[in-house]
């Protein structure tokens, strides 16, 4: 299961990997045209390898410990370290490129062709800064939202069918009172960091964080017939349980969560002037919020509208469904049939 999940995540990351490679190749080609005529192919390869090396560092695949320490450092140290790392990735990436070109007989030597000059380093820093800025922006608003902004998909509001998951961390206020706001922020941040991987795996999008709650959404369609939102949720909850020892070591306890899922039509559009945001308007948002409150009242960890469950297909193996009856929700005229989901006893 773990190998399958890792393969699926890698497959979904492939388009971004290829986009970075193309960006680097184009940057190298532009450099060749502007500064070193007659070597477009060689500089194209150099640019591609440099960009991919920087990309692996930014994604935490190369020197993850160093990256984490640099990101936590004070701003002056962060900038100085970042410049140094950019220089190192340039040398490493282009050295690898030069070695490959030399090995296949295109370059005469793996060293002289990649010797860094002030001109090359300046161009590399500008290119790297642009690439990192785009990657950080993508991380800040989420890959699907980033593409929606880039393509202008929601410049005009559109009517869509969407699934919404409200995921609430139980006991965060008590945790903050006992251990302080800083520790509570680290606790919450780690929980949402763990959530990111199953959301990516099951094609969802983390739309927002509101205090100790995350809002995850999916566009309704044939790609959800495998009950992807439910699989996403239980993959996350199972991962938290598997990491129970690590949670206790770092934070003294294992977090517990309460979740609600519902679906329906919404208007999706881009709003804002100084700060743009893609947002949703419709009764389904309020209904999902009320379902989360109902889950608390019923002491159920996961509640799902029967309407959504019927549209998602069979629930994952090892998950039991309990009919919780029809409930009247504040702000909704018609009672809603609700079911509870739990991991079967004895299932991993």
Coordinates of C-alpha atoms in Angstrom, one line a residue, residues 3-161:
X3 CA 4.7 1.7 -2.3
X4 CA 1.5 2.2 -4.3
X5 CA 0.8 5.5 -2.6
X6 CA 4.3 6.7 -3.2
X7 CA 4.1 5.7 -6.8
X8 CA 0.8 7.6 -7.2
X9 CA 2.3 10.7 -5.6
X10 CA 5.3 10.5 -7.8
X11 CA 3.1 10.2 -10.9
X12 CA 1.1 13.2 -9.9
X13 CA 4.3 15.2 -9.4
X14 CA 5.7 14.3 -12.8
X15 CA 4.0 17.3 -14.7
X16 CA 5.6 19.8 -12.3
X17 CA 9.0 18.0 -12.6
X18 CA 8.7 18.3 -16.4
X19 CA 7.6 21.9 -16.2
X20 CA 10.7 22.8 -14.1
X21 CA 12.9 20.9 -16.5
X22 CA 11.4 22.8 -19.5
X23 CA 11.8 26.1 -17.6
X24 CA 15.4 25.4 -16.9
X25 CA 16.1 24.4 -20.5
X26 CA 14.5 27.6 -21.8
X27 CA 16.5 29.7 -19.3
X28 CA 19.7 28.0 -20.5
X29 CA 18.8 28.5 -24.2
X30 CA 18.1 32.3 -23.5
X31 CA 21.5 32.6 -21.7
X32 CA 23.2 31.0 -24.7
X33 CA 21.5 33.4 -27.1
X34 CA 22.3 36.5 -25.0
X35 CA 25.8 35.8 -23.8
X36 CA 27.3 32.7 -25.4
X37 CA 26.4 32.3 -29.0
X38 CA 27.2 29.0 -30.6
X39 CA 26.4 26.8 -27.5
X40 CA 22.6 26.7 -27.3
X41 CA 22.4 22.9 -26.7
X42 CA 25.1 22.8 -24.0
X43 CA 23.6 25.7 -22.1
X44 CA 20.1 24.3 -22.4
X45 CA 21.3 21.1 -20.7
X46 CA 23.1 23.1 -18.0
X47 CA 20.0 25.2 -17.3
X48 CA 17.8 22.1 -17.1
X49 CA 20.1 20.3 -14.6
X50 CA 20.5 23.4 -12.5
X51 CA 16.8 24.0 -12.3
X52 CA 16.1 20.3 -11.4
X53 CA 18.7 20.4 -8.6
X54 CA 17.2 23.5 -7.2
X55 CA 13.7 22.0 -7.5
X56 CA 14.8 18.8 -5.6
X57 CA 16.1 21.0 -2.8
X58 CA 12.9 23.1 -2.7
X59 CA 10.8 20.0 -2.6
X60 CA 12.8 18.7 0.4
X61 CA 14.2 15.8 -1.6
X62 CA 17.8 17.1 -1.4
X63 CA 19.3 18.1 2.0
X64 CA 15.9 18.2 3.8
X65 CA 17.4 18.9 7.2
X66 CA 19.4 21.9 5.9
X67 CA 16.3 23.3 4.1
X68 CA 14.2 23.0 7.3
X69 CA 16.9 24.8 9.4
X70 CA 17.3 27.6 6.8
X71 CA 13.6 28.2 6.6
X72 CA 13.5 28.6 10.5
X73 CA 16.4 31.0 10.6
X74 CA 16.1 34.8 11.1
X75 CA 15.6 36.8 7.9
X76 CA 19.2 38.0 7.3
X77 CA 20.5 34.5 7.8
X78 CA 17.8 33.1 5.6
X79 CA 18.7 35.4 2.7
X80 CA 22.5 34.8 3.1
X81 CA 22.0 31.1 3.3
X82 CA 19.6 31.1 0.4
X83 CA 22.1 32.9 -1.8
X84 CA 24.9 30.4 -0.8
X85 CA 22.6 27.5 -1.5
X86 CA 21.7 28.9 -4.9
X87 CA 25.4 29.1 -5.8
X88 CA 26.0 25.5 -4.6
X89 CA 23.0 24.2 -6.6
X90 CA 24.4 26.0 -9.7
X91 CA 27.8 24.3 -9.3
X92 CA 26.3 20.9 -8.5
X93 CA 23.7 21.0 -11.2
X94 CA 26.0 22.2 -14.0
X95 CA 28.8 19.9 -12.9
X96 CA 26.5 17.0 -13.3
X97 CA 25.3 18.3 -16.6
X98 CA 28.9 18.8 -17.8
X99 CA 29.9 15.3 -16.7
X100 CA 27.0 13.8 -18.6
X101 CA 27.9 15.9 -21.7
X102 CA 31.5 14.9 -21.4
X103 CA 30.6 11.2 -21.0
X104 CA 28.6 11.2 -24.2
X105 CA 31.3 13.0 -26.1
X106 CA 29.6 16.4 -26.5
X107 CA 31.8 18.4 -24.1
X108 CA 35.6 18.2 -24.1
X109 CA 35.9 18.3 -20.3
X110 CA 33.4 18.1 -17.4
X111 CA 35.1 21.0 -15.5
X112 CA 36.0 23.9 -17.8
X113 CA 32.6 24.0 -19.5
X114 CA 30.9 24.6 -16.1
X115 CA 33.4 26.9 -14.4
X116 CA 31.2 29.5 -12.7
X117 CA 31.7 33.1 -13.8
X118 CA 30.2 36.3 -12.4
X119 CA 28.0 36.5 -15.4
X120 CA 26.8 33.0 -15.1
X121 CA 26.2 33.2 -11.3
X122 CA 24.2 36.5 -11.7
X123 CA 22.0 35.0 -14.3
X124 CA 21.6 31.8 -12.3
X125 CA 20.6 33.8 -9.2
X126 CA 17.9 35.7 -11.1
X127 CA 16.6 32.5 -12.7
X128 CA 16.6 30.6 -9.4
X129 CA 14.8 33.5 -7.6
X130 CA 12.1 33.5 -10.3
X131 CA 11.7 29.7 -10.1
X132 CA 11.6 29.6 -6.3
X133 CA 9.1 32.5 -6.3
X134 CA 6.7 30.5 -8.6
X135 CA 7.1 27.3 -6.5
X136 CA 6.5 29.2 -3.3
X137 CA 3.4 30.9 -4.7
X138 CA 2.1 27.5 -5.8
X139 CA 2.7 26.1 -2.3
X140 CA 1.1 29.1 -0.7
X141 CA -2.3 28.8 -2.5
X142 CA -2.2 25.1 -3.5
X143 CA -1.4 23.5 -6.9
X144 CA -5.0 23.4 -8.2
X145 CA -5.8 26.9 -7.1
X146 CA -2.5 28.1 -8.6
X147 CA -3.4 26.6 -12.0
X148 CA -6.9 28.0 -11.7
X149 CA -5.5 31.5 -11.2
X150 CA -2.9 31.0 -14.0
X151 CA -5.6 29.9 -16.5
X152 CA -8.2 32.4 -15.3
X153 CA -10.7 29.7 -14.8
X154 CA -12.7 31.6 -12.2
X155 CA -12.4 35.2 -13.5
X156 CA -16.1 34.8 -14.1
X157 CA -18.1 32.9 -11.4
X158 CA -19.0 29.3 -12.4
X159 CA -21.6 26.9 -11.1
X160 CA -20.0 23.6 -10.0
X161 CA -20.9 20.5 -8.1

